[in-house]
Short mmCIF file of C-alpha atoms in Angstrom, two decimals:
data_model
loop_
_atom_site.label_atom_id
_atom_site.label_comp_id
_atom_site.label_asym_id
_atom_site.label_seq_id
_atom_site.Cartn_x
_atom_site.Cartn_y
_atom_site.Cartn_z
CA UNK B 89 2.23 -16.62 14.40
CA UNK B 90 0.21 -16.72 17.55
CA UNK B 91 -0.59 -13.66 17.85
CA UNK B 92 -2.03 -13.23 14.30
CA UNK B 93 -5.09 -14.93 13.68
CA UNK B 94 -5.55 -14.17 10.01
CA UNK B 95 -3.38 -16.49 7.76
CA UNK B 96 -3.86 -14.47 4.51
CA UNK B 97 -5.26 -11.42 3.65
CA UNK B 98 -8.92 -13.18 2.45
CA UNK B 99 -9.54 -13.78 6.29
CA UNK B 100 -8.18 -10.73 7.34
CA UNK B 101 -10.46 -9.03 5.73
CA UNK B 102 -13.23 -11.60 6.74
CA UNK B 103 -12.52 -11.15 10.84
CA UNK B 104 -12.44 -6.92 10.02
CA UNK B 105 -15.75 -7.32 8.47
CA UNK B 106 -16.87 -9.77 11.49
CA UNK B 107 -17.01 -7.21 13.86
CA UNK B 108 -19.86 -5.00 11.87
CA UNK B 109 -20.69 -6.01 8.93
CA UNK B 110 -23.12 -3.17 7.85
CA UNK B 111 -20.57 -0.82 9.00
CA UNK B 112 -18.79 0.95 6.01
CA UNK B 113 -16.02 -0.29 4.94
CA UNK B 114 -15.43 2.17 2.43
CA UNK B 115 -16.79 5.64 1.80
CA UNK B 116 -16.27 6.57 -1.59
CA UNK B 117 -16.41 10.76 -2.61
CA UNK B 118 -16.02 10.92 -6.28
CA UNK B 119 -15.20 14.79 -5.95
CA UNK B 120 -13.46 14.55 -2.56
CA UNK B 121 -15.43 17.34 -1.33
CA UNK B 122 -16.16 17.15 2.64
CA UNK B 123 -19.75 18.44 1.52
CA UNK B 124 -21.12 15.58 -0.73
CA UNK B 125 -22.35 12.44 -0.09
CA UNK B 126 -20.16 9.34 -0.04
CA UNK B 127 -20.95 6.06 -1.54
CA UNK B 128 -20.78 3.78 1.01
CA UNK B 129 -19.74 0.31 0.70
CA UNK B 130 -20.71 -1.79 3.95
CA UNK B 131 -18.43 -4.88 5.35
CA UNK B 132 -20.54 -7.49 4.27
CA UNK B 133 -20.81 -6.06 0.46
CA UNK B 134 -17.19 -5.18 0.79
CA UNK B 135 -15.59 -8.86 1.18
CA UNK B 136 -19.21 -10.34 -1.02
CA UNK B 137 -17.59 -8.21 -4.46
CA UNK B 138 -13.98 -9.64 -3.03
CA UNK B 139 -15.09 -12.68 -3.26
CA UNK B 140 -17.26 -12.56 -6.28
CA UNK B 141 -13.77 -10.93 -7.73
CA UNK B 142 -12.14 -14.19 -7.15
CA UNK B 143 -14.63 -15.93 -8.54
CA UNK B 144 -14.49 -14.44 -11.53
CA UNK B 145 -10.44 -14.91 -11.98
CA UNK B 146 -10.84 -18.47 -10.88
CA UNK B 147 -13.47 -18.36 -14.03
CA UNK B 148 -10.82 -17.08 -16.28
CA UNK B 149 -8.43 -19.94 -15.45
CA UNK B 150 -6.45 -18.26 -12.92
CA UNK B 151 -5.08 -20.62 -9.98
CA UNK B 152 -2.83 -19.79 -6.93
CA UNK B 153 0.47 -19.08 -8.99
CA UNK B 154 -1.47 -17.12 -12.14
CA UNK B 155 -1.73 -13.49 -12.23
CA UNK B 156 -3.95 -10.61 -12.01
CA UNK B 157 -2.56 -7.14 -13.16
CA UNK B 158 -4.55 -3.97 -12.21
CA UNK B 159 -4.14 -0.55 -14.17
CA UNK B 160 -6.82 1.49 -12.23
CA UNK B 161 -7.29 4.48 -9.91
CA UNK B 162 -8.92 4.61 -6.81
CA UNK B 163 -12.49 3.52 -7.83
CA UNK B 164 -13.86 1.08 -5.64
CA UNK B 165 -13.24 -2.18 -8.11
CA UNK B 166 -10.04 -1.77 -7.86
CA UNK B 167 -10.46 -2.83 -4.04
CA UNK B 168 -12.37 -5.40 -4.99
CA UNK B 169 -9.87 -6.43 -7.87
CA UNK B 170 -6.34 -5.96 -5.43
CA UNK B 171 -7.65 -8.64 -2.79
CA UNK B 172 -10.00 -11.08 -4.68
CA UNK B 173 -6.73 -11.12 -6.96
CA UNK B 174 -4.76 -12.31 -3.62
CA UNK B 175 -7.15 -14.86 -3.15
CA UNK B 176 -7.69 -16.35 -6.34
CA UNK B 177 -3.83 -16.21 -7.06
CA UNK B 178 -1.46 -13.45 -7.44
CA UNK B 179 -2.01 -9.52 -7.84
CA UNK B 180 -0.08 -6.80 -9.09
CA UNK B 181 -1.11 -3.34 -9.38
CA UNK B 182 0.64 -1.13 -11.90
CA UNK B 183 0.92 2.43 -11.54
CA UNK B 184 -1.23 3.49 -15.03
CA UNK B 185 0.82 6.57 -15.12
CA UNK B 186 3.53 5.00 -16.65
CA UNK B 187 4.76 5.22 -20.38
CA UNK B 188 3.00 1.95 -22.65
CA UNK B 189 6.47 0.77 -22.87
CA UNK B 190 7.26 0.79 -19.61
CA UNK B 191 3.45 -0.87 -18.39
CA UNK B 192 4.48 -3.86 -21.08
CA UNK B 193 7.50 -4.45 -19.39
CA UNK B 194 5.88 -5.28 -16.02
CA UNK B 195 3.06 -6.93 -17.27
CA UNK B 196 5.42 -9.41 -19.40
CA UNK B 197 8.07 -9.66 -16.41
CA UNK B 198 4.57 -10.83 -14.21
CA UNK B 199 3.59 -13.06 -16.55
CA UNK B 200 -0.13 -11.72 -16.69
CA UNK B 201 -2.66 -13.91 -17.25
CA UNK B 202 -6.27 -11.72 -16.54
CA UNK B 203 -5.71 -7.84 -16.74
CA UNK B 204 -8.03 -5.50 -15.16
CA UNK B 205 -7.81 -1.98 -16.58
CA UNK B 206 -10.43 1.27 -16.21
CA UNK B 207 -12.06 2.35 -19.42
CA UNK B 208 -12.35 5.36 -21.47
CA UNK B 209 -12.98 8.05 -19.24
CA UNK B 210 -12.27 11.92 -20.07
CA UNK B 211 -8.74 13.35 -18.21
CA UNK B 212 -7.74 9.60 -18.39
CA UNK B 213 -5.47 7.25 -21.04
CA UNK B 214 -5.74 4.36 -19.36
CA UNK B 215 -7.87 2.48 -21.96
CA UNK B 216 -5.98 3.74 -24.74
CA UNK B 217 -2.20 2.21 -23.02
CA UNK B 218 -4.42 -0.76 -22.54
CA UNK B 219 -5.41 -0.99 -26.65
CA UNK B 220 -1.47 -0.07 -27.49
CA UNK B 221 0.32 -3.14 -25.44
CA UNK B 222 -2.16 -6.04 -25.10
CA UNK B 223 -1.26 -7.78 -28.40
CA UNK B 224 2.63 -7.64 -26.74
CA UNK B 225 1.78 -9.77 -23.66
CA UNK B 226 2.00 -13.11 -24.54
CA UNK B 227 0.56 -14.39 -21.23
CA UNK B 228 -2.55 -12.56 -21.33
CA UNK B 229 -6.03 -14.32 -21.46
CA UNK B 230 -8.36 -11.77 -20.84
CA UNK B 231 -8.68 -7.94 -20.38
CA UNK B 232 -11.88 -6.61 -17.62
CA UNK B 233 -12.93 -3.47 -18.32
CA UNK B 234 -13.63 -1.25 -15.30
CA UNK B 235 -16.35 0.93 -16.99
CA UNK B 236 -16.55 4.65 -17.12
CA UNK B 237 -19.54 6.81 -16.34
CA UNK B 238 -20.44 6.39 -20.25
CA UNK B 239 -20.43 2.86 -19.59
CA UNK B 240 -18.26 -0.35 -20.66
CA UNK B 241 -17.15 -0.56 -24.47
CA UNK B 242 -18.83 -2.46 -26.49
CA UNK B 243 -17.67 -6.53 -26.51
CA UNK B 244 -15.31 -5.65 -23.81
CA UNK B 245 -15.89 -8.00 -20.87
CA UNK B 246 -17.55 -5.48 -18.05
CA UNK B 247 -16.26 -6.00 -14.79
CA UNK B 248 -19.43 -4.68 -12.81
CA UNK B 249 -21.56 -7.38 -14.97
CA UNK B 250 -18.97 -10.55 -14.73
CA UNK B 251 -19.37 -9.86 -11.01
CA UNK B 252 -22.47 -9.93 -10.46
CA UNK B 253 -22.40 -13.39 -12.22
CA UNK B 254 -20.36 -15.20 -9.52
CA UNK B 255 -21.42 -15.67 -5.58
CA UNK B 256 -20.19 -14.05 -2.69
CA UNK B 257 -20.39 -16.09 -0.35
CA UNK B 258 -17.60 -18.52 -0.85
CA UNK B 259 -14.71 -19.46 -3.06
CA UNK B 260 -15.43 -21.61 -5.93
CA UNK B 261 -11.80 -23.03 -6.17
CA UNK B 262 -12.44 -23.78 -2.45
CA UNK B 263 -8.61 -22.49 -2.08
CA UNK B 264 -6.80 -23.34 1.05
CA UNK B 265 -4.40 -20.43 1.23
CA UNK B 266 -1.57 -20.69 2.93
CA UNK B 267 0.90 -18.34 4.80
CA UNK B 268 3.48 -18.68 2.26
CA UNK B 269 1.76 -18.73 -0.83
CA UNK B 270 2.54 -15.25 -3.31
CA UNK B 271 -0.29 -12.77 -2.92
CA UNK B 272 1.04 -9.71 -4.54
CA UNK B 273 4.18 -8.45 -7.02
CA UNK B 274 4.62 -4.59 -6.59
CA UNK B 275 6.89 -2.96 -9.03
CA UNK B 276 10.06 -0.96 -7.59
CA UNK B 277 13.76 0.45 -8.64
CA UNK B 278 12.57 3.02 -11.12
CA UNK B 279 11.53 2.48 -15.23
CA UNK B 280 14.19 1.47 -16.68
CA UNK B 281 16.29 -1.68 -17.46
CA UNK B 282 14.33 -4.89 -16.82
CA UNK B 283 11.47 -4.48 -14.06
CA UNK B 284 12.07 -5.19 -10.45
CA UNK B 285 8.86 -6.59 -9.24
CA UNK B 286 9.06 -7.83 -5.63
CA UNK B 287 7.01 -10.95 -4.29
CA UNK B 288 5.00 -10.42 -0.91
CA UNK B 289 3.85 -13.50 0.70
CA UNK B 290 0.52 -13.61 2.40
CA UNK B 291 2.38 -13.72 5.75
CA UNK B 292 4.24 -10.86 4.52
CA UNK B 293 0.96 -8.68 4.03
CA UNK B 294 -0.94 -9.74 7.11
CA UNK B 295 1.93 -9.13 9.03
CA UNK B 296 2.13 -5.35 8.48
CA UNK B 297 -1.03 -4.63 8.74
CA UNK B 298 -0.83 -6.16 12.20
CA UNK B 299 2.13 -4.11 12.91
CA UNK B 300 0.72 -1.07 12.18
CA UNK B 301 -2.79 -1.39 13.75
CA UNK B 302 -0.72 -2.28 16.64
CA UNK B 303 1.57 0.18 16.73
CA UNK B 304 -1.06 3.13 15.66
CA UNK B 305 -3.13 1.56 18.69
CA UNK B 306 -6.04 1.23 15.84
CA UNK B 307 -9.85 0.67 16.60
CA UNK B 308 -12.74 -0.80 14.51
CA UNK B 309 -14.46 2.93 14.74
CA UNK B 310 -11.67 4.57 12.93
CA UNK B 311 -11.61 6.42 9.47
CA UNK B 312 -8.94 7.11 7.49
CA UNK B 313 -8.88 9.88 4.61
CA UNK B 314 -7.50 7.32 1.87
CA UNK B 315 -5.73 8.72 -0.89
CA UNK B 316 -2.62 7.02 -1.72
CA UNK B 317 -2.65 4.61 -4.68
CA UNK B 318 -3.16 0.96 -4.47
CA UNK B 319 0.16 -0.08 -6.55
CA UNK B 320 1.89 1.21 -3.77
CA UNK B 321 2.16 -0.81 -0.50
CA UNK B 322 1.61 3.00 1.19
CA UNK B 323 -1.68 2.55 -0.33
CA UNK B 324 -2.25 -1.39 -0.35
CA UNK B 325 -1.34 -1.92 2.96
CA UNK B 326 -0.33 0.18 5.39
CA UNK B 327 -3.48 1.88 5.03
CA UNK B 328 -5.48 -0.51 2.65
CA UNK B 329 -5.35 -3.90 4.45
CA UNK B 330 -4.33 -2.23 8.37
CA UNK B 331 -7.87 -0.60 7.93
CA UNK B 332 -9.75 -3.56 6.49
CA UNK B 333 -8.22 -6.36 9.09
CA UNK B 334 -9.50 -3.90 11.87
CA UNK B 335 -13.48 -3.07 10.64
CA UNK B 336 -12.03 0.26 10.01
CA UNK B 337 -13.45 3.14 7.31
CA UNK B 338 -11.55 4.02 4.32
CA UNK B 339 -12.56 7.87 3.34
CA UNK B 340 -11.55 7.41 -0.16
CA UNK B 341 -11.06 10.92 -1.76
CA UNK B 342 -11.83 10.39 -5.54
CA UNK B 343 -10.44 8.04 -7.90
CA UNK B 344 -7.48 10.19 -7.74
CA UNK B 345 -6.72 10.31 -4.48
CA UNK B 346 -4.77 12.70 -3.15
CA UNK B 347 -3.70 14.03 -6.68
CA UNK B 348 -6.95 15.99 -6.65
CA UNK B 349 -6.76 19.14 -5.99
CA UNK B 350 -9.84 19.36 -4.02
CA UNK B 351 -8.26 16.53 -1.95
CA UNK B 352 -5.65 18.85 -0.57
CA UNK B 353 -7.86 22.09 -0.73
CA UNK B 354 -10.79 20.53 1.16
CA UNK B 355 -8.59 18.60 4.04
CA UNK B 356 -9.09 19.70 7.02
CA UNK B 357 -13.04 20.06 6.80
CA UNK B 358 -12.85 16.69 5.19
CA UNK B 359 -10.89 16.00 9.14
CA UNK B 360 -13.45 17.76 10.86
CA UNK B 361 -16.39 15.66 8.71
CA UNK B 362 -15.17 12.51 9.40
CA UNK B 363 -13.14 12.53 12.38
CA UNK B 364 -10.10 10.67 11.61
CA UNK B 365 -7.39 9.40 14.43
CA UNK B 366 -4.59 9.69 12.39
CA UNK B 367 -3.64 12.14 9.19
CA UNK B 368 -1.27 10.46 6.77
CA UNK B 369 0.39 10.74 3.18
CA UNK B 370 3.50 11.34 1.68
CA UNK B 371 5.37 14.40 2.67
CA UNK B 372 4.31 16.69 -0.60
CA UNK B 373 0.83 15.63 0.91
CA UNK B 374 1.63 16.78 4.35
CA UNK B 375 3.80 19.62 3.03
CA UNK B 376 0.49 21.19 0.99
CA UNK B 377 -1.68 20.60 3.70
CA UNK B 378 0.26 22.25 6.22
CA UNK B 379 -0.36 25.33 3.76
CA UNK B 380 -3.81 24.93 3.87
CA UNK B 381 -5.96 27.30 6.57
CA UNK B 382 -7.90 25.48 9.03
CA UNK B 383 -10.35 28.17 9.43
CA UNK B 384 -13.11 26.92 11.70
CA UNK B 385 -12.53 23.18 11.15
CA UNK B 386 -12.49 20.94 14.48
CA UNK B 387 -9.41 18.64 14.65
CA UNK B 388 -9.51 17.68 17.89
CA UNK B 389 -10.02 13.67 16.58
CA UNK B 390 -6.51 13.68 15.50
CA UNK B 391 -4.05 11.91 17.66
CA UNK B 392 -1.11 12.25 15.34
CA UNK B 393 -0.17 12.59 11.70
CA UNK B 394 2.08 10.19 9.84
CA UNK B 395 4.23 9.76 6.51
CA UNK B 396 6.69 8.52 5.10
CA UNK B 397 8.00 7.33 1.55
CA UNK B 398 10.98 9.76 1.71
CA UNK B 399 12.40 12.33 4.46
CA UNK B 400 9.50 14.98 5.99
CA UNK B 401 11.42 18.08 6.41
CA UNK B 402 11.69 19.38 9.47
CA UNK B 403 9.49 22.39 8.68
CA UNK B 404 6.83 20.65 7.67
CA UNK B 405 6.69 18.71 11.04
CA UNK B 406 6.76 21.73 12.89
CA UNK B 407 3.70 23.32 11.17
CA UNK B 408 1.40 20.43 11.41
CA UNK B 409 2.47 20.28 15.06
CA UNK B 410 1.21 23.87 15.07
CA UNK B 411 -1.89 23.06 13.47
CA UNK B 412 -2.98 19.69 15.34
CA UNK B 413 -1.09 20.16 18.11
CA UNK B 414 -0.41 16.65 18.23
CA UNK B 415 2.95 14.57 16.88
CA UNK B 416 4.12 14.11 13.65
CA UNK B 417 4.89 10.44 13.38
CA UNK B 418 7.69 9.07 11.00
CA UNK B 419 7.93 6.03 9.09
CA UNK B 420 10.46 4.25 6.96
CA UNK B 421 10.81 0.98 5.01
CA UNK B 422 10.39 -0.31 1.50
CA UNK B 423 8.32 -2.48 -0.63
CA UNK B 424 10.90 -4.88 -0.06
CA UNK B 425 9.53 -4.99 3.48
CA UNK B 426 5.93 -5.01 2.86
CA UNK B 427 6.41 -1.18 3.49
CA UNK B 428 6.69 0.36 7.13
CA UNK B 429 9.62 -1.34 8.80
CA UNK B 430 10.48 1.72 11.81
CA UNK B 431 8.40 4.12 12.88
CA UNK B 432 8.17 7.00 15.97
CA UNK B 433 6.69 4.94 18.63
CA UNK B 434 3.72 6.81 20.47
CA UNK B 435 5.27 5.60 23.91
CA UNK B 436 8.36 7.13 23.66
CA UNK B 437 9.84 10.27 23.16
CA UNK B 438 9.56 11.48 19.45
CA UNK B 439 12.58 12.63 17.85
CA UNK B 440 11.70 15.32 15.15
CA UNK B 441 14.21 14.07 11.89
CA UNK B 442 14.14 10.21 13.28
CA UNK B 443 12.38 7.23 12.19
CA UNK B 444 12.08 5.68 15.48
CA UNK B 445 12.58 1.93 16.23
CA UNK B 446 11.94 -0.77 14.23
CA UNK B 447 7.86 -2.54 14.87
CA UNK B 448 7.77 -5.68 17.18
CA UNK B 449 9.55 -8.72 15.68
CA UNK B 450 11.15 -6.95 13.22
CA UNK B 451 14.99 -5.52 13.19
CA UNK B 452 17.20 -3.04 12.05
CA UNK B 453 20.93 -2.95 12.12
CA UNK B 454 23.20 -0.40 10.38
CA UNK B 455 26.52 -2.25 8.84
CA UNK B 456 29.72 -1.63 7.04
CA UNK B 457 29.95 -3.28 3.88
CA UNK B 458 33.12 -5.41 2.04
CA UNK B 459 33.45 -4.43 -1.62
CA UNK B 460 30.81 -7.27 -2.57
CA UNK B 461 28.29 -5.65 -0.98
CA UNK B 462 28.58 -8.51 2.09
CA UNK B 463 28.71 -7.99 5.58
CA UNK B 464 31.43 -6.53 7.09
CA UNK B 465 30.89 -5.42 10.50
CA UNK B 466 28.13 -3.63 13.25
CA UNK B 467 28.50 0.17 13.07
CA UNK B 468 29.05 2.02 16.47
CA UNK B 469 26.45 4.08 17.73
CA UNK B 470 26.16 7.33 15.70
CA UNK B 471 28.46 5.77 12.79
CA UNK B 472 27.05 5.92 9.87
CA UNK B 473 26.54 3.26 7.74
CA UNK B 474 24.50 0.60 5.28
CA UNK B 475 20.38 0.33 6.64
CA UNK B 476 19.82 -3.26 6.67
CA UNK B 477 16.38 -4.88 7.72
CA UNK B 478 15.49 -8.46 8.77
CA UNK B 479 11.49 -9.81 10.02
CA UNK B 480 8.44 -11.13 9.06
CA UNK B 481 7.74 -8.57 6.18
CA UNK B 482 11.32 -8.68 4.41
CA UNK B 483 10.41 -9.98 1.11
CA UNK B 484 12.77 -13.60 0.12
CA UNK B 485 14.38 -11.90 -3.26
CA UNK B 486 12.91 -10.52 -6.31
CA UNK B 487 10.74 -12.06 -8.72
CA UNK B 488 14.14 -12.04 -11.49
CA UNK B 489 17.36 -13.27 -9.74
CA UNK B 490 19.46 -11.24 -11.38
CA UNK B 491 17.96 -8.05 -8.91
CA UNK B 492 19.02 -10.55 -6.31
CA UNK B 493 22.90 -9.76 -6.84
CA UNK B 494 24.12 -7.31 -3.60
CA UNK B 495 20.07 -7.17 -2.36
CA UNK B 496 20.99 -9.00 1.33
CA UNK B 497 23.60 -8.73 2.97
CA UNK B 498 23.15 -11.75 4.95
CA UNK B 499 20.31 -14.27 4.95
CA UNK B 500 17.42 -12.37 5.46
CA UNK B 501 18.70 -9.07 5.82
CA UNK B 502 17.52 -6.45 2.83
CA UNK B 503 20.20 -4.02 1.59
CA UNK B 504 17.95 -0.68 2.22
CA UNK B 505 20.32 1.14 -0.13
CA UNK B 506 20.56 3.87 2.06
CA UNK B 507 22.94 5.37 4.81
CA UNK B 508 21.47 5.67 8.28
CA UNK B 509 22.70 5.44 12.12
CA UNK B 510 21.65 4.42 14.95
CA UNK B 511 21.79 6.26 18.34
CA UNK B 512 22.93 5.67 21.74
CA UNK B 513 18.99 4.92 22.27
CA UNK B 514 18.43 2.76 19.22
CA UNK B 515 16.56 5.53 17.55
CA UNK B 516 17.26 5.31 13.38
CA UNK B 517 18.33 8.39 11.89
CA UNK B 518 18.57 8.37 7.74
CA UNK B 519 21.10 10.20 6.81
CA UNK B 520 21.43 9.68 2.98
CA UNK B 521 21.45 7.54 0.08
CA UNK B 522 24.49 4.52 -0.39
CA UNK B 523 24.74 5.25 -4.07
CA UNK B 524 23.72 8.38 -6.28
CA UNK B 525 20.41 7.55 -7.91
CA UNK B 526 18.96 9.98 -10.30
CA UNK B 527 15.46 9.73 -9.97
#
């Protein structure tokens, strides 16, 4: 708590955007092409439409325990949605890929009050999911329409309009928002059955973005090519809100990220354009662009490249050490612990197939397990066993308490779910998967 200065994500953002306001805080390439021209967002109109945002909810009748749902891509109001959601009361981005049924089953388990949802747009179904549940959310107050490039439909409320009828320079609820109050539900634990959202405190968000602009020994005059999605805390904060706390640049490639084709096809002049420290995605991201040729592109600002989300293979490592000539860095964690919980620290040795050691203040043990799913004993070095994770970004149970049943093992310590060891140096080494999960 010392250490941190921000005590929710609204001031994060607001001491990131202290340190140069007119710098960009995002850079927006609708066709993720390293050629074009981005739109560029500055600091000072980045946390000015956050704040407007939560304005605008707080209009709507939305207080600190009330909540915004988001069924967007990666357009730019959907940055400003996520956080001034957070700090007008709770957000929760929905992946909009899902089936209607499923989408009305998270929106009812939130209990959404203001829904924010992109409109008709050609490729996308969005708008029409949004038409086919609505009447089936009993919570719901209003639906913002995030217009298309033919524009807003007609007596829809228009979320570039309602904006621009709010200020940006302060909060009209004057909020105090405290450490502990919810900012965010993200959905996890597959689509079926009844929907596992999982509550992340503001302390809980701030926290990892700390971590990891700590631990990826982050600057205010780093970019990032951004292209994981914002209803997963890859996307929301790892990247998102580690970038945003720091004055950093989000390269945003298209609204759909790094599911563009020209996202993968165009990545390493889009590197050698914008000079980014670190290269990161998921590893079917850093599997396709190990495959793609560099050609005459200049990496030389990469330091490292980073994933996570499941296991990288091996192979994959190895080329993109090839191609960078610089480490392949390895995280792990969950939404249940605001996302990165281990990673390959730069100081020490990297072990190609580890995760590395858990980030400062948090802690990892692996366990044996009674029948009950409680506690049982410490494994010995190299015995493998239950991952279990305690610190500042372990979540304090899901949103329904019936997900609660088996999901610690002890106070504060998440069931990960999956098998792991530890080494003789402490290094974590995932190893499998406690139950068999079709997925």
């Amino acid at each position: 708590d010392e250490r941190i200065a921000a005590k929710n994500t609204y001031e994060a953002i607001q001491i990131g955007a202290r340190l140069n306001p007119s710098a960009p805080a995002i850079e927006f390439l609708p066709n993720a092409d390293a050629d074009e021209d981005p739109i560029a967002i500055s600091y000072g109109d980045f946390v000015a439409n956050v704040t407007r945002a939560a304005n605008l909810f707080t209009s709507l009748g939305v207080g600190k325990d009330d909540v915004v749902s988001m069924l967007t891509p990666l357009v730019p109001q959907s940055f400003f949605a996520l956080f001034g959601a957070e700090a007008a009361g709770i957000a929760n981005p929905v992946n909009p890929l899902l089936e209607p049924h499923q989408l009305a089953e998270i929106l009812k388990a939130a209990r959404t009050k203001v829904l924010v949802a992109l409109g008709p747009v050609d490729g996308a179904d969005i708008w029409e999911k949004v038409e086919a549940i609505r009447g089936d959310l009993p919570d719901l107050a209003a639906v913002i329409q995030i217009p298309g490039p033919t524009g807003a439909t007609p007596d829809e409320l228009n979320f570039n309009e309602e904006l621009a009828k709010h200020p940006g320079d302060h909060l009209v609820s004057g909020r105090s928002i405290q450490p502990d109050d919810v900012a965010a539900y993200f959905h996890t634990g597959g689509t079926t059955g009844t929907p596992k959202l999982v509550p992340h405190t503001h302390a809980n968000q701030v926290y990892q973005a700390w971590a990891l602009g700590l631990m990826m020994q982050g600057k205010a005059e780093d970019k990032l090519l951004f292209g994981l999605p914002l209803f997963h805390v890859g996307g929301a904060l790892t990247q998102g809100l580690n970038m945003l706390a720091r004055g950093a640049s989000m390269v945003v490639l298209s609204a759909s990220g790094w599911r563009n084709a020209n996202a993968i096809k165009n990545c390493w002049r889009l590197v050698h354009r914008y000079r980014p420290s670190t290269f990161g995605g998921v590893p079917t991201v850093l599997g396709a662009a190990a495959a793609v040729p560099v050609e005459n592109a200049d990496l030389s600002s990469l330091q490292s490249s980073s994933g996570g989300g499941s296991a990288i293979p091996v192979a994959v490592c190895e080329a993109l050490e090839r191609i960078a000539h610089k480490p392949v860095i390895e995280v792990y964690g969950m939404t249940e612990t605001s996302s990165v919980h281990t990673l390959s620290f730069v100081s020490r040795p990297i072990r190609v197939g580890s995760v590395g050691h858990a980030v400062p203040y948090s802690k990892v043990r692996v366990v044996k397990l009674d029948a009950n799913g409680n506690f049982q004993s410490e494994c010995e070095p190299n015995e493998i066993g239950v991952v279990t994770m305690a610190g500042p970004g372990v979540f304090s149970g899901y949103l329904n308490d019936e997900h609660n049943v088996g999901a610690f093992v002890e106070p504060g310590w998440v069931n990960s779910g999956d098998l792991g060891r530890l080494d003789e140096e402490g290094y974590l080494w995932i190893t499998g998967r406690a139950k068999d999960l079709i997925i």
